[in-house]
CSV table of C-alpha atoms in Angstrom, one decimal:
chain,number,residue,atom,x,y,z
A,1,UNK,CA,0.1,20.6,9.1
A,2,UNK,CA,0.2,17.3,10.3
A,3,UNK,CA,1.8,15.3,7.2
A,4,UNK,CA,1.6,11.3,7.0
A,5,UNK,CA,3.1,9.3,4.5
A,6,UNK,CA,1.8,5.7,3.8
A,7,UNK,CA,1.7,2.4,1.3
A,8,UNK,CA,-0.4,-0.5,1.9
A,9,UNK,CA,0.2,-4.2,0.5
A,10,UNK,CA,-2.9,-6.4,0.0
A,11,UNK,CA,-3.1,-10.2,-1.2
A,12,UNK,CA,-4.3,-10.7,-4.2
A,13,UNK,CA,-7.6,-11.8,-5.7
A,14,UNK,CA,-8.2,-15.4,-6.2
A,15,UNK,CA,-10.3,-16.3,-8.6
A,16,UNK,CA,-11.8,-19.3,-11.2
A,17,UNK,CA,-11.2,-18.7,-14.8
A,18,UNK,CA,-12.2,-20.5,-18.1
A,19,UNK,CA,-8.6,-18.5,-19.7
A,20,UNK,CA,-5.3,-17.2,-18.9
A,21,UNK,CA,-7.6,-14.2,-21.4
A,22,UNK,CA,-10.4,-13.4,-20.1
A,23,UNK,CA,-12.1,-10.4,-20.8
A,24,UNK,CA,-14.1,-9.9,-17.0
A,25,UNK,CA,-14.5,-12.5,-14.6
A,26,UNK,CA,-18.1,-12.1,-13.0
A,27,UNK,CA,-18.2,-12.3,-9.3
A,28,UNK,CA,-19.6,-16.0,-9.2
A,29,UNK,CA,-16.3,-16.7,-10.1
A,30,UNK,CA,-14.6,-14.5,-7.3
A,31,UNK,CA,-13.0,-17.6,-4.9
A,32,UNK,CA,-10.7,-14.9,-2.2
A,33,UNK,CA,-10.9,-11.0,-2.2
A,34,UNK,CA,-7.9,-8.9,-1.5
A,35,UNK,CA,-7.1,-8.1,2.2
A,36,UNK,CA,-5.0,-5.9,3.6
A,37,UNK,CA,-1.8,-7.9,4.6
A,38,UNK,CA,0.0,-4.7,6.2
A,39,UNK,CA,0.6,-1.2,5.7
A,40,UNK,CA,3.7,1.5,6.3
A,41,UNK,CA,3.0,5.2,7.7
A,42,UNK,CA,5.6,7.8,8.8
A,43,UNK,CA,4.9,10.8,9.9
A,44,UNK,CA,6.8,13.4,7.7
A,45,UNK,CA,8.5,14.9,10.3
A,46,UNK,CA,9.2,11.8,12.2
A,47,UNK,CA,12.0,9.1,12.0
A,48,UNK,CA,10.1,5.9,12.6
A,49,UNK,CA,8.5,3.9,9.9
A,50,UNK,CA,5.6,2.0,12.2
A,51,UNK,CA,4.8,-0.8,9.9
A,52,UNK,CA,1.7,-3.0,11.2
A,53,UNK,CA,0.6,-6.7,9.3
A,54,UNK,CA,-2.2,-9.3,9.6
A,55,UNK,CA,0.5,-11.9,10.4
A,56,UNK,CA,1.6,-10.2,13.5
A,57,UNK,CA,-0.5,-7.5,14.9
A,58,UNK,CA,-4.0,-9.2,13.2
A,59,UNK,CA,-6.7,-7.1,10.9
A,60,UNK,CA,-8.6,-5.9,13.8
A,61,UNK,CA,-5.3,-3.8,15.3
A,62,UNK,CA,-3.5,-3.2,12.0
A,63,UNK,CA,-6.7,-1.3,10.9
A,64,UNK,CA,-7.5,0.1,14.0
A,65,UNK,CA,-3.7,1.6,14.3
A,66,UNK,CA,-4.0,2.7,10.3
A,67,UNK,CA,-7.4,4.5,11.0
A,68,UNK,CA,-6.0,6.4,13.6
A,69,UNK,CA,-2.9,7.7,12.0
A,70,UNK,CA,-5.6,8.6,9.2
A,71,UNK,CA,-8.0,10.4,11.0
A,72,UNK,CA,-4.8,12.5,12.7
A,73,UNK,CA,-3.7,13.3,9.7
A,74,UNK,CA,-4.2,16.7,7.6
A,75,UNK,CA,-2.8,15.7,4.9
A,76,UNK,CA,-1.3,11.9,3.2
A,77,UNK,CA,1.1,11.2,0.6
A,78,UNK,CA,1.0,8.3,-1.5
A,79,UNK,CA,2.4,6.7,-4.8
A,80,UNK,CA,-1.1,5.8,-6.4
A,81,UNK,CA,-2.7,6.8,-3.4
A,82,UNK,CA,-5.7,8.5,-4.6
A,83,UNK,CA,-6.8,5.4,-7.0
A,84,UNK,CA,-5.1,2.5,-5.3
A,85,UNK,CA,-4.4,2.7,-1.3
A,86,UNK,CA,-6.9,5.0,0.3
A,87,UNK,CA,-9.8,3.6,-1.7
A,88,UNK,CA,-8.4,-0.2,-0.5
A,89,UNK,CA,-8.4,1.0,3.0
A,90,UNK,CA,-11.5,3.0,3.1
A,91,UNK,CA,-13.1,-0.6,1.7
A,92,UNK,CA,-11.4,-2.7,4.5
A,93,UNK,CA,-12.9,-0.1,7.2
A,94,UNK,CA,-16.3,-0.2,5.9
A,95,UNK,CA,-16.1,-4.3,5.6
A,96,UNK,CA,-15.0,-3.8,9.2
A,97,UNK,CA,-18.0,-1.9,10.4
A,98,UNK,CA,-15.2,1.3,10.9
A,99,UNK,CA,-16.6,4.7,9.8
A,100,UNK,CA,-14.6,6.4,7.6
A,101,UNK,CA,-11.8,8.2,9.1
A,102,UNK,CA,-11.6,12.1,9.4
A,103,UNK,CA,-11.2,14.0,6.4
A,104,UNK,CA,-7.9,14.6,4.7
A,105,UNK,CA,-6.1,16.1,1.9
A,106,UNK,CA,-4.3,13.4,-0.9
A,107,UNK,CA,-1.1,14.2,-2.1
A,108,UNK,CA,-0.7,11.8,-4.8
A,109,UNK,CA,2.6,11.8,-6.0
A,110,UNK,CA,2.2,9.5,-9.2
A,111,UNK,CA,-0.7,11.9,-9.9
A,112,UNK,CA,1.8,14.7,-9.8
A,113,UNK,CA,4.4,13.6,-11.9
A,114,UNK,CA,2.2,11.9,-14.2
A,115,UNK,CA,0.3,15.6,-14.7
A,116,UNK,CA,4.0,17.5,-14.9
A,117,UNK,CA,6.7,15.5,-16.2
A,118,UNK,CA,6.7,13.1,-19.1
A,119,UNK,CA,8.8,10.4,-18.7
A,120,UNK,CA,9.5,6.6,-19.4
A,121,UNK,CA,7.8,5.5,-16.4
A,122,UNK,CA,5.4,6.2,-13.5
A,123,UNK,CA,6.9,3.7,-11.3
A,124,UNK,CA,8.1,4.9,-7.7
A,125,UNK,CA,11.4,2.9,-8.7
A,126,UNK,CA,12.2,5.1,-11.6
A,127,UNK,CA,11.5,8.5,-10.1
A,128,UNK,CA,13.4,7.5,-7.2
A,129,UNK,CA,16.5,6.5,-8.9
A,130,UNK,CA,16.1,9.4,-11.3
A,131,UNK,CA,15.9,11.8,-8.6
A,132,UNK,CA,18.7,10.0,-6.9
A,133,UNK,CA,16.6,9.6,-3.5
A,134,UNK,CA,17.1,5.7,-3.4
A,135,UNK,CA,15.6,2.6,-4.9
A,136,UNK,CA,13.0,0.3,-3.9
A,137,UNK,CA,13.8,-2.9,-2.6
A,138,UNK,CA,14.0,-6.1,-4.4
A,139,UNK,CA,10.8,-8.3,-3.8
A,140,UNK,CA,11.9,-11.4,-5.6
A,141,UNK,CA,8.3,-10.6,-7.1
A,142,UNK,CA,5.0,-12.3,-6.6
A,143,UNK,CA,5.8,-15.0,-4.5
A,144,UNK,CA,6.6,-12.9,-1.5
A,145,UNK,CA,3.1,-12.3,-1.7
A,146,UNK,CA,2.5,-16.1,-1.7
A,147,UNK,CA,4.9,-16.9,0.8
A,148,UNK,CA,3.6,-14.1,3.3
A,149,UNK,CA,-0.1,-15.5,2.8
A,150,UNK,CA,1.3,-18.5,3.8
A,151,UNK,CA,2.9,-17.4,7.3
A,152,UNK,CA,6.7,-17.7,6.2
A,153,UNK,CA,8.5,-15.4,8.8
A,154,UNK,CA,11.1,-15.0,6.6
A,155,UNK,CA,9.1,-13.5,3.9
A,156,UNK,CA,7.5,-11.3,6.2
A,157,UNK,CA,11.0,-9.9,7.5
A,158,UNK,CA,11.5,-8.9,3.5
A,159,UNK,CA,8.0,-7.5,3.2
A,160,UNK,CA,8.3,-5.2,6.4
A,161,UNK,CA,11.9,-4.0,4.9
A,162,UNK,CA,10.3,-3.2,1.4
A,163,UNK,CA,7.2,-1.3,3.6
A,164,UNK,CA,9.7,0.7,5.4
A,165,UNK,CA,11.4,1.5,2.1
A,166,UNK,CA,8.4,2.1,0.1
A,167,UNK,CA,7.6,4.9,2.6
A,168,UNK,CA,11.1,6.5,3.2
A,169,UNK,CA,11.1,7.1,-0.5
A,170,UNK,CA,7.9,8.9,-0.3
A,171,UNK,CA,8.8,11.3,2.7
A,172,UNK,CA,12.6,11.6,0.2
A,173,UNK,CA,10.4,12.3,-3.2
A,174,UNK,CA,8.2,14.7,-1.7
């Protein structure tokens, strides 16, 4: 069974508000949707981490590259894969005219320990260190984001190493 394991980072969404509160924004007051600004994979019997990004492959081969370890695969595992990452990609295919990749099974890991464990926390960072497996890497939060949306090499060298983490600790976990 061929096994992949995979995280994806997108931007976020830009939008006009009335409130630091509000209770919905409608869709007139959308400005920027998320993209997809890169994505980890490793096969689970593999060594490599191939991480792929908008800055330095561009969307049309970063998807191209993630639809085809997808359609490969038999089965993915994720952290909030089911309900975050495969939904996102699925979406950027679509928007890209891409059908939807072969079928494949979702091995959610969040989904699993949320269902069998109770804990203080669903976070890949606590069941990691719990589990003594690793950490994740320190982002320096949000504005790594920012600064990657805004081309700073730098920042992108820190995204990729928190990619490559984010998956390790996946194929480790599972």
């Amino acid at each position: 069974m061929k096994l992949l394991c995979w995280d994806l980072e997108l931007t976020p969404l830009e939008v006009y508000s009335w409130s630091l509160w509000p209770d919905s924004i409608p869709i007139t007051m959308l400005k920027e949707r998320q993209k997809m600004l890169c994505f980890g994979a490793r096969w689970y019997d593999g060594k490599k981490v191939i991480v792929k990004t908008v800055q330095h492959d561009g969307k049309d081969d970063m998807l191209q590259t993630l639809w085809n370890l997808l359609d490969e695969a038999d089965a993915v595992i994720g952290w909030n894969g089911v309900g975050f990452d495969t939904k996102h990609a699925k979406r950027e295919f679509v928007e890209s005219g891409m059908l939807p990749p072969s079928p494949f099974k979702e091995i959610d890991l969040m989904r699993t320990v949320k269902s069998q464990f109770k804990a203080p926390s669903n976070k890949l960072d606590y069941w990691a260190q719990s589990l003594g497996v690793g950490k994740k890497k320190d982002t320096g939060g949000f504005q790594l984001w920012l600064d990657c949306m805004a081309g700073d090499e730098a920042a992108w060298r820190r995204m990729i190493r928190y990619q490559k983490q984010d998956v390790n600790l996946l194929v480790d976990l599972y």
